[in-house]
mmCIF file of C-alpha atoms in Angstrom:
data_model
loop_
_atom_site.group_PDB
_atom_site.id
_atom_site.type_symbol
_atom_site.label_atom_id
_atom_site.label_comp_id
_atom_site.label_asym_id
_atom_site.label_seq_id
_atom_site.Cartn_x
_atom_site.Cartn_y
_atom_site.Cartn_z
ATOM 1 C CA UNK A 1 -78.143 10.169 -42.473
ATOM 2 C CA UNK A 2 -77.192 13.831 -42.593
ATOM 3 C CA UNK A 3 -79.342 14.620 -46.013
ATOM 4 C CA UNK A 4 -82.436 12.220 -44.364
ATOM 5 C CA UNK A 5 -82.126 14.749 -41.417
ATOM 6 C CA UNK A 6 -81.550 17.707 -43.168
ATOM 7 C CA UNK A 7 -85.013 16.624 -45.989
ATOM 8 C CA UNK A 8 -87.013 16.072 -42.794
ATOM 9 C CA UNK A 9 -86.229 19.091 -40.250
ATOM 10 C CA UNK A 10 -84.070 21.689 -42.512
ATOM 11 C CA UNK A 11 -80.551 22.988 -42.503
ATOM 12 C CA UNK A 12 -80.331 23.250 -38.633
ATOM 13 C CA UNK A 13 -79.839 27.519 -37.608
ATOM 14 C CA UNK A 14 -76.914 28.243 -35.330
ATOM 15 C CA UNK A 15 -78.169 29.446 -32.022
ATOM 16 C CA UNK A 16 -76.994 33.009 -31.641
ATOM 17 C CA UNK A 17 -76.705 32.948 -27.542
ATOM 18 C CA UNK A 18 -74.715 29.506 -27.988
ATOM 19 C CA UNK A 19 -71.432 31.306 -27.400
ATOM 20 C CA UNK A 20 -73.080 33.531 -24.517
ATOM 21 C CA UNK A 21 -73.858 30.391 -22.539
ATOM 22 C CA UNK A 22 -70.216 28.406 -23.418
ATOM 23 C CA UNK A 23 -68.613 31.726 -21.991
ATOM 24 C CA UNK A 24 -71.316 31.892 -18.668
ATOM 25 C CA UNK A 25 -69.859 28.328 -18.012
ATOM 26 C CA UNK A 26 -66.509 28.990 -18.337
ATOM 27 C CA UNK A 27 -67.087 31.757 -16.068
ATOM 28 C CA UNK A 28 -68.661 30.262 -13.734
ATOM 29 C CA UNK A 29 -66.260 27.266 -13.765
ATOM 30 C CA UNK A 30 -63.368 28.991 -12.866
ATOM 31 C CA UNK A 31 -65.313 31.389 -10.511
ATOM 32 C CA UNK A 32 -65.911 28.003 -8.056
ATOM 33 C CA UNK A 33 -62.368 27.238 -8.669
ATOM 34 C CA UNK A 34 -61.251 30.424 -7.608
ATOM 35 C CA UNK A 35 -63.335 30.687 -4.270
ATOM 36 C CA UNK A 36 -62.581 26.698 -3.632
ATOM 37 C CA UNK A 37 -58.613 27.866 -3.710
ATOM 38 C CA UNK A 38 -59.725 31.212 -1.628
ATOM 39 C CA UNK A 39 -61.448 29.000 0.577
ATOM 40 C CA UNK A 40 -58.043 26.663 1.168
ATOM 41 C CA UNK A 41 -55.588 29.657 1.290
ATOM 42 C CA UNK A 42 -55.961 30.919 5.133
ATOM 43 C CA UNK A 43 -55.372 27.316 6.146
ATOM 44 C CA UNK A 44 -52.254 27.127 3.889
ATOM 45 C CA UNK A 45 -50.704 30.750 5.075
ATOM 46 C CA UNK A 46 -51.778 29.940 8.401
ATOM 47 C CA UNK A 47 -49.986 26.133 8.154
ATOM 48 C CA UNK A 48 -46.608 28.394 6.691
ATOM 49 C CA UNK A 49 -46.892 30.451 9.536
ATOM 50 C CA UNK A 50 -46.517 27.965 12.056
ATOM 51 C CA UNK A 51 -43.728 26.467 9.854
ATOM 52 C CA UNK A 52 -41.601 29.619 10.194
ATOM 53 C CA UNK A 53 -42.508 31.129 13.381
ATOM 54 C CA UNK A 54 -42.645 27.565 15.623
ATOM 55 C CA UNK A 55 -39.066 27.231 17.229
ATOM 56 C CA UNK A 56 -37.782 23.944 15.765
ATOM 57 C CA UNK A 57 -34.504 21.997 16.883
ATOM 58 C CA UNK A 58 -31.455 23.308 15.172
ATOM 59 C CA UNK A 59 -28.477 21.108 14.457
ATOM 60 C CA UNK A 60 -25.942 21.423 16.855
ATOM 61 C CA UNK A 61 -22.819 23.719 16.311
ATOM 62 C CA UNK A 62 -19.359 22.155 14.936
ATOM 63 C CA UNK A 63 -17.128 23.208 17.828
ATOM 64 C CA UNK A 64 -19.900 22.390 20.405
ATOM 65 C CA UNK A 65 -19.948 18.766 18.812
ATOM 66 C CA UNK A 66 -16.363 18.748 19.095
ATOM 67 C CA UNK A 67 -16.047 19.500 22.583
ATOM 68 C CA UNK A 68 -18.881 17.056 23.786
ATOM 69 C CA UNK A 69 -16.909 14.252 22.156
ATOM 70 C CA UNK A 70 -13.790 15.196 24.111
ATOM 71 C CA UNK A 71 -15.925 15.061 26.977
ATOM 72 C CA UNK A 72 -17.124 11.339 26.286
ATOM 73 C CA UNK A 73 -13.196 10.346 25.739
ATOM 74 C CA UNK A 74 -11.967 12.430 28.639
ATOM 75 C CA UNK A 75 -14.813 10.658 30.674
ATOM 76 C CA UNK A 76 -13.184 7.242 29.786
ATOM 77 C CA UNK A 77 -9.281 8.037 29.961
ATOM 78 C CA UNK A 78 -7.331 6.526 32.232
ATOM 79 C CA UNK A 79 -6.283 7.535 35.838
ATOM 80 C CA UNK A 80 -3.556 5.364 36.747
ATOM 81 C CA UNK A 81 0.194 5.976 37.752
ATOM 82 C CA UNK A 82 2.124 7.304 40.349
ATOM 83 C CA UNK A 83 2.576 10.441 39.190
ATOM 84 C CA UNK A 84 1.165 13.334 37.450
ATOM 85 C CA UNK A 85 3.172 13.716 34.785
ATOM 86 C CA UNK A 86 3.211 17.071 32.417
ATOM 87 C CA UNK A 87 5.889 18.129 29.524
ATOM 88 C CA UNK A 88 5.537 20.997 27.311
ATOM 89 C CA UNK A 89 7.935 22.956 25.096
ATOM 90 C CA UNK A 90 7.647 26.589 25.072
ATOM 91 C CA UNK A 91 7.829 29.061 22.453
ATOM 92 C CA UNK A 92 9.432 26.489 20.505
ATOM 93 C CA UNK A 93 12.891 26.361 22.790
ATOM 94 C CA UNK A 94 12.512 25.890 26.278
ATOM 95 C CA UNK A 95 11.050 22.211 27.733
ATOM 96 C CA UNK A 96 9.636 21.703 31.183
ATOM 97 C CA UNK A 97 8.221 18.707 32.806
ATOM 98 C CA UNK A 98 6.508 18.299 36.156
ATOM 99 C CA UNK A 99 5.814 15.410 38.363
ATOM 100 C CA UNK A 100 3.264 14.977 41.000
ATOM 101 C CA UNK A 101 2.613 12.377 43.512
ATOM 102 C CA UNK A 102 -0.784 11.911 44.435
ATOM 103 C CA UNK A 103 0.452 12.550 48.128
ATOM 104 C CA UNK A 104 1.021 16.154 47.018
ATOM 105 C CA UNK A 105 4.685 15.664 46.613
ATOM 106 C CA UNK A 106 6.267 17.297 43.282
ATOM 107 C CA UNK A 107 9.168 17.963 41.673
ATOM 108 C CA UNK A 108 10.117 20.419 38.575
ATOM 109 C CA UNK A 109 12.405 19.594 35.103
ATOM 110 C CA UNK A 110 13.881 22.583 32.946
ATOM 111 C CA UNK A 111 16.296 21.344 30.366
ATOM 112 C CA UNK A 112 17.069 18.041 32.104
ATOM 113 C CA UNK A 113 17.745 19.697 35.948
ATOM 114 C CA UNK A 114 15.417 18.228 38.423
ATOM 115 C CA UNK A 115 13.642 20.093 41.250
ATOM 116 C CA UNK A 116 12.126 19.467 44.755
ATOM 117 C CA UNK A 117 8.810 21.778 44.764
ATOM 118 C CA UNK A 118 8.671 23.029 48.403
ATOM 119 C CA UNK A 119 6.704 25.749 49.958
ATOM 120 C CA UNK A 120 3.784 26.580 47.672
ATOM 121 C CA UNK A 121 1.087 23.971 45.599
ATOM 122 C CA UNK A 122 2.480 23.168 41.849
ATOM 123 C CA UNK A 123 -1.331 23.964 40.868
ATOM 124 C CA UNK A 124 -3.060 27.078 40.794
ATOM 125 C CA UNK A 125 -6.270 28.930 39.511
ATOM 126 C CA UNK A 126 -6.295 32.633 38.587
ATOM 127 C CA UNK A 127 -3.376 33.196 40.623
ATOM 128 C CA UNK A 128 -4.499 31.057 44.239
ATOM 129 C CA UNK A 129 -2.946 27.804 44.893
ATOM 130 C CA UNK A 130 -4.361 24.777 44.103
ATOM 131 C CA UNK A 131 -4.377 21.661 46.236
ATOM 132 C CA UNK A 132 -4.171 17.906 44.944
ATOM 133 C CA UNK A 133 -7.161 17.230 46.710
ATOM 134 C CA UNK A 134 -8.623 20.404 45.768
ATOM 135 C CA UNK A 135 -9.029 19.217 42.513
ATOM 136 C CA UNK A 136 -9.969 15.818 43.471
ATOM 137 C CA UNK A 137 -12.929 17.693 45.452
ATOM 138 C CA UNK A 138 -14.087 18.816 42.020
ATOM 139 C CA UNK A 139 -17.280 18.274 40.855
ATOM 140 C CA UNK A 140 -17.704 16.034 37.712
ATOM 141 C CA UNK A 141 -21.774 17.573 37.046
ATOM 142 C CA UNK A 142 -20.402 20.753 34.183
ATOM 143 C CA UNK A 143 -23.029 23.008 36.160
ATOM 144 C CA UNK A 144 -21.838 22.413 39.448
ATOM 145 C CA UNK A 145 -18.097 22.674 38.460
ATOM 146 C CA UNK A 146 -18.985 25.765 36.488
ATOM 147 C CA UNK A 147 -20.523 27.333 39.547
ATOM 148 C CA UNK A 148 -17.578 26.421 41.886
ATOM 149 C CA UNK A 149 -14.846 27.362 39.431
ATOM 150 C CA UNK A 150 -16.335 30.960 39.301
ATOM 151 C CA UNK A 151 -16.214 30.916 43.219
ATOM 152 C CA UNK A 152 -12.649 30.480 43.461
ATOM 153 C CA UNK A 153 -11.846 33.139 40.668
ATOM 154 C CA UNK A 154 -11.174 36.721 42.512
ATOM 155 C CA UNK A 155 -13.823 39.606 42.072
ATOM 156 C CA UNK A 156 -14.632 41.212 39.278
ATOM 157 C CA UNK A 157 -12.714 38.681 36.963
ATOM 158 C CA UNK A 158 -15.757 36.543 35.840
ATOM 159 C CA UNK A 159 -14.038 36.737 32.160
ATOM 160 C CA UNK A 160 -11.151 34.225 33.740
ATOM 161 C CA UNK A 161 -13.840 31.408 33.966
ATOM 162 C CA UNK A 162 -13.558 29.719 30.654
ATOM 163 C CA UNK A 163 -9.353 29.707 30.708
ATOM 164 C CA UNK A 164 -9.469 28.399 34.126
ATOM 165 C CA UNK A 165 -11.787 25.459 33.122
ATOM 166 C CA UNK A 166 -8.887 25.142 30.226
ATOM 167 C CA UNK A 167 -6.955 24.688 33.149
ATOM 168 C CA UNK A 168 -8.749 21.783 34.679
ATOM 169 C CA UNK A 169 -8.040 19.780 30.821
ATOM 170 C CA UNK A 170 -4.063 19.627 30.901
ATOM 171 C CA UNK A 171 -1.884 21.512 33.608
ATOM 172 C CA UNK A 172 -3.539 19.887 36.223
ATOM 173 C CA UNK A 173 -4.197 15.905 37.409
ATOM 174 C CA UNK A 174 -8.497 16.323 37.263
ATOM 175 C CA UNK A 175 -10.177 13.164 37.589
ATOM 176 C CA UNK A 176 -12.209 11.975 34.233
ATOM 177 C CA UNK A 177 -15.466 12.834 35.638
ATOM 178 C CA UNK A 178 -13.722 16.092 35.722
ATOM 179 C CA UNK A 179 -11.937 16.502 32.654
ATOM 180 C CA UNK A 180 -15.511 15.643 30.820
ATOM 181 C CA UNK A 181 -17.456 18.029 33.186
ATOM 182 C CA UNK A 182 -14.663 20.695 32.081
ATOM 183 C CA UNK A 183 -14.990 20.132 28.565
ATOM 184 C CA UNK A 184 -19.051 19.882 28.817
ATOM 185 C CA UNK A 185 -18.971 23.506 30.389
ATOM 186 C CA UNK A 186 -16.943 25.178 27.909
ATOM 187 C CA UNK A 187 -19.117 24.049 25.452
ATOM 188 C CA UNK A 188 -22.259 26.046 26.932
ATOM 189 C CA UNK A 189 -19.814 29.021 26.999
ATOM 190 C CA UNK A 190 -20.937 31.632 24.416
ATOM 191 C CA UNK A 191 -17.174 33.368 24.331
ATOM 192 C CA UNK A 192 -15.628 30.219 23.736
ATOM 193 C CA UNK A 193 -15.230 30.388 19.738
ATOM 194 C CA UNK A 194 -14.427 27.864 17.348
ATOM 195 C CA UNK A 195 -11.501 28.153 15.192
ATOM 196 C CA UNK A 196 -12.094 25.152 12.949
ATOM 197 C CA UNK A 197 -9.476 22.424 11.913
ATOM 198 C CA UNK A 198 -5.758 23.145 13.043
ATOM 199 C CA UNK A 199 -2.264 21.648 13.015
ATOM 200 C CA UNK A 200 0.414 22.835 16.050
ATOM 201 C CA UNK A 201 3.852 23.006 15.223
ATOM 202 C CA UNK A 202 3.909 19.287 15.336
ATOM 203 C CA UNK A 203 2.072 18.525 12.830
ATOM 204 C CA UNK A 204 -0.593 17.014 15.237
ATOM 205 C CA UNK A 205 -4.315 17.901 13.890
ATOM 206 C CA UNK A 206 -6.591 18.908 16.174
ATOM 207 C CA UNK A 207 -9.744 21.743 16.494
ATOM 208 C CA UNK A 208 -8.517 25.264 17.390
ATOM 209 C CA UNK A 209 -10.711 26.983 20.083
ATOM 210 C CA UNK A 210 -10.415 30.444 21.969
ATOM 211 C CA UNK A 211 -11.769 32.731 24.043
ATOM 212 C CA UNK A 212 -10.624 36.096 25.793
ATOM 213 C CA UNK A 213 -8.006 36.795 28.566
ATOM 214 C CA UNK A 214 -8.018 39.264 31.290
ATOM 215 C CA UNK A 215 -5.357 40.853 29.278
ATOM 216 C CA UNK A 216 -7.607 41.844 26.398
ATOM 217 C CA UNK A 217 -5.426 38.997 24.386
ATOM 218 C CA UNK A 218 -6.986 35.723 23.417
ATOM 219 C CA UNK A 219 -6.090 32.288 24.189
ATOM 220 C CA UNK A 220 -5.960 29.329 21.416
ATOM 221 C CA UNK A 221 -6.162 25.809 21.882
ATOM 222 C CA UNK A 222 -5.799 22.705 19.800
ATOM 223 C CA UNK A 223 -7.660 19.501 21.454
ATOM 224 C CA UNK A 224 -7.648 15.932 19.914
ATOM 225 C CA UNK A 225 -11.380 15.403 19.948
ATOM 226 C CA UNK A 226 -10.352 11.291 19.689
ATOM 227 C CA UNK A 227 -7.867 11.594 22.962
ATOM 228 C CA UNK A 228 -9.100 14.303 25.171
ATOM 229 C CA UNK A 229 -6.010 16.145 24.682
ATOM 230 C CA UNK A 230 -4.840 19.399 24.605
ATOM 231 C CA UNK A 231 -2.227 19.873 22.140
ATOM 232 C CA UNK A 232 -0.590 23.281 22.280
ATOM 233 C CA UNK A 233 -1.605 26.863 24.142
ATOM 234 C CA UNK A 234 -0.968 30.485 22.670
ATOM 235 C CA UNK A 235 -2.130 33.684 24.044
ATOM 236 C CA UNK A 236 -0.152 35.725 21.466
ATOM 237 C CA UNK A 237 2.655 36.283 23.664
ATOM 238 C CA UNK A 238 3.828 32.873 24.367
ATOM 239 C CA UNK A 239 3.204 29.127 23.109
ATOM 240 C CA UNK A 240 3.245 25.678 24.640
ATOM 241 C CA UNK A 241 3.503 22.970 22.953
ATOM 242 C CA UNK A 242 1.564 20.012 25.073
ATOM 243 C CA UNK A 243 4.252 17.048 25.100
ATOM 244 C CA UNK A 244 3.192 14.872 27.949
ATOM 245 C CA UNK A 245 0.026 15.195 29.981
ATOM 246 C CA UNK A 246 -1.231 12.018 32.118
ATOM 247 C CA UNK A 247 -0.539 9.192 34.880
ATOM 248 C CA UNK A 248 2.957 7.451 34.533
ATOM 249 C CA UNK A 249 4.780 5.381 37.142
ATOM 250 C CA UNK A 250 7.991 6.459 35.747
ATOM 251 C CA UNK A 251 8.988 8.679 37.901
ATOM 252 C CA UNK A 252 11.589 12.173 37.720
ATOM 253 C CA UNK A 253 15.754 10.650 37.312
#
């Protein structure tokens, strides 16, 4: 077939602009690719843009987490007994214990030798006593207890509020609602820090927290997320080790 064609028309002569209009297409190929891709970049940047610059939800902190699931077990803990009953060991040495009626009536423990509390409230805030039905009167929303807490704290000592919301976890007989609404505050506290995992001299794990004193020093506490509990206290002077905190009806011997 090739011969037949070549006999009839000749050996076929090679174009000389052949290659001049394979290159032109080439060109012109990847010029419409390269405006198509100029035409789709400003959406793309501007799509990136919004990606980085739109405020999107960000996980939620470890200790925050932590302390909002103490809240939901302090919420559900129980809150019956006839006393208020509180044992710690300090620095390692010394134990305590205190009992409280919820009539207001209270009596003291050191070493084994009991003690009629007369005179003065066994509770206190910031250095003002601290009625039974003070803390009853507590509010269990975290904004509202927040707000009153910082009312009761003397002037000029607005660095007290997250210890004496501490306060409302374990040294005192706060109602659930409380407890929770306690925990639930310290968590929106930016100078309450978390520590991470911990272990008090018990051996009892917990999460270590602090935050500053009106000392300068810092106080550290271990909670049991699961219970509700506080497990020890240090301020870097002295350490309690959280035996006993809740409602008994066994009552001081």
């Amino acid at each position: 077939m090739d011969e037949l064609i070549r006999e009839l028309y000749g050996k076929p002569q090679p174009d000389p602009h052949a290659q001049t209009r394979v290159w032109r297409r080439v060109t012109a190929r990847r010029r419409r690719r390269r405006l198509s891709w100029l035409a789709v970049a400003p959406a793309v940047a501007a799509a990136l843009a919004f990606f980085l610059l739109v405020p999107r939800e960000q996980p939620m902190q470890p200790g925050r987490r932590i302390l909002l699931t103490a809240a939901t077990s302090a919420a559900s803990a129980a809150s019956q007994g006839t006393y208020w009953h509180v044992k710690k060991l300090h620095d390692g040495a010394r134990q305590t214990e205190l009992w409280v009626t919820r009539q207001g009536r209270a009596w003291t423990a050191e070493q084994g030798r009991v003690t009629r509390v007369t005179g003065r409230s066994p509770f206190s805030m910031a250095g003002r006593d601290l009625t039974y039905e003070e803390i009853q009167a507590l509010p269990a929303d975290p904004g509202e207890l927040r707000e009153r807490v910082a009312a009761m704290l003397p002037a000029g000592s607005e660095g007290l509020l997250a210890d004496a919301l501490s306060g409302l976890l374990w040294t005192k007989p706060s109602p659930p609602g409380v407890r929770a609404a306690a925990y639930r505050a310290l968590a929106d506290l930016p100078e309450v820090r978390y520590l991470g995992p911990a272990t008090d001299e018990r051996g009892r794990s917990g999460s270590a927290f602090s935050f500053g004193l009106s000392s300068g020093s810092r106080r550290t506490l271990i909670i049991d997320p699961r219970t509700s509990q506080v497990l020890s206290s240090e301020d870097g002077t002295r350490s309690e080790l959280v035996l006993v905190a809740g409602w008994t009806d066994e009552g001081p011997h």
